[in-house]
Amino acid sequence: MNAKTWKAVTTEAKLLLIGIPLFLWTIIPVYHLFLFAISPKDSATSGKLWPDHPTLQNFVTVFKREHFYLDHFWVQLGNSVLIAVSVAAITLFVATSAAFAISRLKVRGGRTVMNLALFTYFIPAAFLAVPMYKTMGNYGLLNSQWALILAMVTIASPYCIWVLKQASDKLPYELDEAARMDGASPLQLFRLVYLPLMVPSLVAVGTYALLLAWNEYLYAFLLLSNDTSVTLAVALGNFLSADDSPWELLMATGLIYALPPAAIYYAFKRYMVGGLTAGAVKS
């Protein structure tokens, strides 16, 4: 075995020594979630690695709303989808427009505004929950889904603007110059040149904003109160309010709630790893 082959083997072995524990650390909680979801109520906490009588009845109970904690399951799931999609769409609009103006149009003061927005991340989001609650109350938005949507857009936008601005800086300016020579307006430059080349980054930040809103609990808990307006993430907390919590139903609902983000990730994975300017400029 030559030196190059031995080095490759040792490198792969090191990666496996790191990767296997990380994989197990990640997959074991998911496995326990699935284990609870397919276990009957009387054996859900038995500690066995596989239930004696696995069942899908828990999922049937969730879908048919056959438990009082699940009375508004479909409405709450719809709320989560609506809020997450709205946050992603509005954040993309704000971040894309801002990054284009800062990076390509060189708007005066744009970088300063972006840096000031990023400065807000020095304050943990949890510390801003009460001021955000007070602000939404002053504008009469409490218990409105718009309150949560605007709060999540506020939190997600600075990071998304920064990511898109960095990606935009890597685009060749020759494309802008060529488009302007052909008589393109800034809006046409934005629509015909900028957006097509930014698709991978747009997908990445859109997914980030969507998942941020999908998994949010604190702001959703503070800003929404009605059972018909809260997200499913908040509703899952109701399962823990009783001494004899239906853990099997909680885990089944949680597993269902985790499926849409996983599906979104795998649907757009190829865009997220795609090149930003592949083939944009020929040498």
Short mmCIF file of C-alpha atoms in Angstrom, two decimals:
data_model
loop_
_atom_site.label_atom_id
_atom_site.label_comp_id
_atom_site.label_asym_id
_atom_site.label_seq_id
_atom_site.Cartn_x
_atom_site.Cartn_y
_atom_site.Cartn_z
CA MET A 1 0.00 0.00 0.00
CA ASN A 2 1.57 3.27 -1.13
CA ALA A 3 1.63 6.47 0.90
CA LYS A 4 -1.19 8.13 -1.04
CA THR A 5 -3.54 5.16 -0.59
CA TRP A 6 -2.70 4.88 3.10
CA LYS A 7 -3.39 8.59 3.59
CA ALA A 8 -6.78 8.25 1.88
CA VAL A 9 -7.66 5.26 4.10
CA THR A 10 -6.68 7.07 7.30
CA THR A 11 -8.59 10.18 6.26
CA GLU A 12 -11.73 8.14 5.57
CA ALA A 13 -11.32 6.33 8.89
CA LYS A 14 -11.10 9.66 10.74
CA LEU A 15 -14.22 10.89 8.98
CA LEU A 16 -16.08 7.72 9.95
CA LEU A 17 -14.96 8.06 13.57
CA ILE A 18 -16.47 11.53 13.61
CA GLY A 19 -19.45 10.88 11.36
CA ILE A 20 -20.83 7.73 12.98
CA PRO A 21 -21.19 9.21 16.51
CA LEU A 22 -22.73 12.38 15.04
CA PHE A 23 -25.16 10.30 12.99
CA LEU A 24 -26.18 8.25 16.03
CA TRP A 25 -26.51 11.39 18.15
CA THR A 26 -28.86 12.84 15.53
CA ILE A 27 -30.89 9.75 14.64
CA ILE A 28 -31.53 8.30 18.12
CA PRO A 29 -34.00 11.05 19.18
CA VAL A 30 -35.79 10.69 15.85
CA TYR A 31 -35.99 6.95 16.36
CA HIS A 32 -37.47 7.41 19.83
CA LEU A 33 -40.00 9.85 18.36
CA PHE A 34 -41.02 7.23 15.81
CA LEU A 35 -41.00 4.51 18.48
CA PHE A 36 -43.46 6.41 20.66
CA ALA A 37 -45.64 7.22 17.64
CA ILE A 38 -46.18 3.54 16.73
CA SER A 39 -46.56 2.25 20.30
CA PRO A 40 -49.89 1.58 22.05
CA LYS A 41 -50.60 3.79 25.05
CA ASP A 42 -49.90 1.07 27.63
CA SER A 43 -46.46 0.24 26.19
CA ALA A 44 -45.26 3.65 24.99
CA THR A 45 -42.98 4.10 28.02
CA SER A 46 -41.92 0.49 28.42
CA GLY A 47 -38.33 1.25 27.37
CA LYS A 48 -38.23 -1.47 24.71
CA LEU A 49 -36.27 -0.91 21.51
CA TRP A 50 -39.29 -2.04 19.49
CA PRO A 51 -42.93 -2.35 20.62
CA ASP A 52 -44.46 -5.81 20.89
CA HIS A 53 -47.52 -4.68 18.96
CA PRO A 54 -46.65 -1.71 16.71
CA THR A 55 -49.69 0.18 15.51
CA LEU A 56 -50.67 3.12 13.30
CA GLN A 57 -53.74 3.83 15.40
CA ASN A 58 -52.09 6.90 16.91
CA PHE A 59 -51.88 8.52 13.48
CA VAL A 60 -55.52 7.61 12.81
CA THR A 61 -56.46 9.27 16.11
CA VAL A 62 -54.58 12.41 15.13
CA PHE A 63 -56.03 12.62 11.62
CA LYS A 64 -59.58 11.98 12.88
CA ARG A 65 -59.11 14.34 15.87
CA GLU A 66 -60.34 11.70 18.31
CA HIS A 67 -58.76 13.39 21.36
CA PHE A 68 -59.81 16.74 22.84
CA TYR A 69 -56.24 18.08 22.46
CA LEU A 70 -56.65 17.52 18.72
CA ASP A 71 -59.99 19.28 18.22
CA HIS A 72 -58.38 21.96 16.02
CA PHE A 73 -55.53 19.90 14.58
CA TRP A 74 -56.20 20.65 10.91
CA VAL A 75 -56.88 24.34 11.55
CA GLN A 76 -53.67 24.67 13.56
CA LEU A 77 -51.65 22.82 10.94
CA GLY A 78 -53.11 25.15 8.32
CA ASN A 79 -52.13 28.13 10.48
CA SER A 80 -48.55 26.86 10.61
CA VAL A 81 -48.44 26.44 6.84
CA LEU A 82 -50.00 29.85 6.17
CA ILE A 83 -47.70 31.69 8.58
CA ALA A 84 -44.54 29.89 7.45
CA VAL A 85 -45.24 30.44 3.74
CA SER A 86 -46.17 34.09 4.34
CA VAL A 87 -42.99 34.71 6.32
CA ALA A 88 -40.87 33.07 3.61
CA ALA A 89 -42.56 35.06 0.82
CA ILE A 90 -42.38 38.45 2.56
CA THR A 91 -38.82 37.86 3.77
CA LEU A 92 -37.74 36.91 0.26
CA PHE A 93 -39.33 40.05 -1.18
CA VAL A 94 -37.73 42.32 1.42
CA ALA A 95 -34.32 40.63 1.42
CA THR A 96 -34.06 40.28 -2.36
CA SER A 97 -35.02 43.89 -3.00
CA ALA A 98 -32.68 45.19 -0.29
CA ALA A 99 -29.73 43.05 -1.41
CA PHE A 100 -30.22 44.14 -5.05
CA ALA A 101 -30.34 47.79 -4.06
CA ILE A 102 -27.25 47.53 -1.84
CA SER A 103 -25.12 45.29 -4.03
CA ARG A 104 -26.07 46.13 -7.62
CA LEU A 105 -27.57 49.64 -7.49
CA LYS A 106 -25.09 50.84 -4.84
CA VAL A 107 -27.74 52.81 -2.94
CA ARG A 108 -26.09 55.35 -0.65
CA GLY A 109 -26.15 54.26 2.97
CA GLY A 110 -27.33 50.77 2.08
CA ARG A 111 -24.40 48.96 3.67
CA THR A 112 -24.78 51.02 6.83
CA VAL A 113 -28.44 50.09 7.12
CA MET A 114 -27.59 46.42 6.56
CA ASN A 115 -24.89 46.49 9.24
CA LEU A 116 -27.24 48.19 11.69
CA ALA A 117 -29.86 45.52 11.00
CA LEU A 118 -27.30 42.78 11.62
CA PHE A 119 -26.36 44.51 14.86
CA THR A 120 -29.80 43.54 16.23
CA TYR A 121 -28.60 39.93 16.40
CA PHE A 122 -26.37 40.91 19.32
CA ILE A 123 -29.60 40.93 21.33
CA PRO A 124 -31.09 37.41 21.76
CA ALA A 125 -34.49 37.08 20.13
CA ALA A 126 -35.99 35.92 23.44
CA PHE A 127 -35.10 39.28 25.02
CA LEU A 128 -37.08 41.07 22.31
CA ALA A 129 -40.23 39.03 22.88
CA VAL A 130 -41.76 41.37 25.46
CA PRO A 131 -40.97 44.59 23.49
CA MET A 132 -42.39 42.89 20.40
CA TYR A 133 -45.54 41.98 22.38
CA LYS A 134 -45.89 45.60 23.52
CA THR A 135 -45.38 46.91 19.98
CA MET A 136 -47.97 44.59 18.49
CA GLY A 137 -50.38 45.59 21.25
CA ASN A 138 -49.91 49.27 20.43
CA TYR A 139 -50.82 48.57 16.80
CA GLY A 140 -53.79 46.38 17.72
CA LEU A 141 -52.29 43.25 16.17
CA LEU A 142 -52.31 40.95 19.21
CA ASN A 143 -53.98 37.59 18.53
CA SER A 144 -53.67 38.29 14.82
CA GLN A 145 -51.55 36.04 12.66
CA TRP A 146 -50.10 39.17 11.09
CA ALA A 147 -48.40 39.88 14.42
CA LEU A 148 -46.44 36.62 14.24
CA ILE A 149 -45.75 37.01 10.52
CA LEU A 150 -44.32 40.51 10.95
CA ALA A 151 -42.30 39.47 14.00
CA MET A 152 -40.71 36.55 12.14
CA VAL A 153 -40.00 38.68 9.07
CA THR A 154 -38.29 41.20 11.34
CA ILE A 155 -36.10 38.49 12.85
CA ALA A 156 -35.28 36.70 9.59
CA SER A 157 -34.70 39.64 7.24
CA PRO A 158 -31.29 40.97 8.43
CA TYR A 159 -29.58 37.60 8.02
CA CYS A 160 -31.29 36.95 4.68
CA ILE A 161 -30.30 40.38 3.37
CA TRP A 162 -26.69 39.74 4.34
CA VAL A 163 -26.62 36.29 2.70
CA LEU A 164 -28.17 37.56 -0.54
CA LYS A 165 -25.90 40.59 -0.57
CA GLN A 166 -22.81 38.39 -0.27
CA ALA A 167 -24.09 36.13 -3.04
CA SER A 168 -24.96 39.11 -5.22
CA ASP A 169 -21.45 40.55 -4.83
CA LYS A 170 -20.10 37.40 -6.50
CA LEU A 171 -22.15 37.94 -9.65
CA PRO A 172 -20.08 39.43 -12.50
CA TYR A 173 -20.82 43.12 -13.05
CA GLU A 174 -20.23 42.60 -16.77
CA LEU A 175 -23.76 41.20 -16.92
CA ASP A 176 -25.20 44.42 -15.51
CA GLU A 177 -23.18 46.52 -17.93
CA ALA A 178 -24.25 44.43 -20.89
CA ALA A 179 -27.90 44.66 -19.85
CA ARG A 180 -27.68 48.45 -19.45
CA MET A 181 -26.06 48.77 -22.86
CA ASP A 182 -29.04 46.92 -24.29
CA GLY A 183 -31.32 49.49 -22.66
CA ALA A 184 -32.47 47.48 -19.65
CA SER A 185 -34.03 49.43 -16.80
CA PRO A 186 -33.20 48.61 -13.14
CA LEU A 187 -36.45 46.65 -12.89
CA GLN A 188 -35.63 44.64 -16.01
CA LEU A 189 -32.10 44.06 -14.70
CA PHE A 190 -33.61 42.79 -11.46
CA ARG A 191 -36.12 40.51 -13.17
CA LEU A 192 -34.14 39.19 -16.14
CA VAL A 193 -30.56 39.05 -14.84
CA TYR A 194 -30.45 39.19 -11.07
CA LEU A 195 -33.28 36.81 -10.07
CA PRO A 196 -32.37 33.89 -12.41
CA LEU A 197 -28.76 33.86 -11.20
CA MET A 198 -29.78 34.12 -7.55
CA VAL A 199 -32.15 31.13 -7.53
CA PRO A 200 -29.96 28.86 -5.33
CA SER A 201 -29.46 31.61 -2.74
CA LEU A 202 -33.13 32.57 -2.87
CA VAL A 203 -34.13 28.98 -2.21
CA ALA A 204 -31.67 28.77 0.69
CA VAL A 205 -32.82 31.92 2.48
CA GLY A 206 -36.48 31.20 1.69
CA THR A 207 -36.13 27.78 3.28
CA TYR A 208 -34.37 29.34 6.27
CA ALA A 209 -37.17 31.87 6.81
CA LEU A 210 -39.86 29.22 6.35
CA LEU A 211 -38.30 26.83 8.86
CA LEU A 212 -37.67 29.65 11.31
CA ALA A 213 -41.38 30.50 11.32
CA TRP A 214 -42.42 26.83 11.22
CA ASN A 215 -40.47 25.98 14.38
CA GLU A 216 -41.13 29.19 16.32
CA TYR A 217 -42.77 28.69 19.71
CA LEU A 218 -42.08 31.66 22.01
CA TYR A 219 -43.40 34.43 19.75
CA ALA A 220 -46.33 32.28 18.62
CA PHE A 221 -47.20 31.57 22.25
CA LEU A 222 -47.06 35.27 23.22
CA LEU A 223 -48.73 36.84 20.20
CA LEU A 224 -51.50 34.31 19.56
CA SER A 225 -53.96 32.98 22.10
CA ASN A 226 -57.07 31.52 20.45
CA ASP A 227 -57.06 27.78 19.78
CA THR A 228 -58.14 28.49 16.21
CA SER A 229 -55.34 30.98 15.51
CA VAL A 230 -52.29 29.38 17.16
CA THR A 231 -49.80 27.29 15.25
CA LEU A 232 -49.47 23.56 15.76
CA ALA A 233 -46.13 24.08 17.51
CA VAL A 234 -47.93 25.94 20.31
CA ALA A 235 -50.79 23.48 20.35
CA LEU A 236 -48.35 20.63 20.96
CA GLY A 237 -47.51 22.24 24.28
CA ASN A 238 -51.06 21.57 25.47
CA PHE A 239 -50.25 17.87 25.58
CA LEU A 240 -47.93 18.53 28.54
CA SER A 241 -50.56 20.29 30.66
CA ALA A 242 -51.99 17.09 32.13
CA ASP A 243 -50.43 14.70 34.62
CA ASP A 244 -51.22 11.73 32.38
CA SER A 245 -50.13 13.16 29.04
CA PRO A 246 -50.88 11.10 25.91
CA TRP A 247 -47.23 10.79 24.90
CA GLU A 248 -47.99 8.48 22.01
CA LEU A 249 -50.34 11.06 20.46
CA LEU A 250 -47.88 13.87 21.12
CA MET A 251 -45.10 12.02 19.32
CA ALA A 252 -47.37 11.02 16.44
CA THR A 253 -48.44 14.64 16.00
CA GLY A 254 -44.85 15.81 16.30
CA LEU A 255 -43.75 13.34 13.63
CA ILE A 256 -46.46 14.59 11.29
CA TYR A 257 -45.41 18.16 12.02
CA ALA A 258 -41.79 17.34 11.18
CA LEU A 259 -42.56 15.86 7.75
CA PRO A 260 -43.26 19.07 5.73
CA PRO A 261 -39.86 20.70 6.52
CA ALA A 262 -38.08 17.46 5.64
CA ALA A 263 -40.00 17.26 2.35
CA ILE A 264 -39.18 20.89 1.54
CA TYR A 265 -35.50 20.32 2.18
CA TYR A 266 -35.28 17.26 -0.07
CA ALA A 267 -37.38 18.93 -2.77
CA PHE A 268 -35.05 21.93 -3.02
CA LYS A 269 -31.77 20.31 -2.03
CA ARG A 270 -30.33 20.43 -5.54
CA TYR A 271 -30.97 24.18 -5.74
CA MET A 272 -29.33 24.79 -2.39
CA VAL A 273 -26.08 23.22 -3.54
CA GLY A 274 -26.19 24.60 -7.08
CA GLY A 275 -23.62 27.06 -8.36
CA LEU A 276 -24.60 30.71 -8.21
CA THR A 277 -22.98 31.71 -11.49
CA ALA A 278 -22.37 28.42 -13.24
CA GLY A 279 -22.08 29.16 -16.93
CA ALA A 280 -22.98 32.85 -16.49
CA VAL A 281 -19.76 34.15 -18.12
CA LYS A 282 -17.87 32.40 -20.85
CA SER A 283 -14.12 32.77 -20.93
#
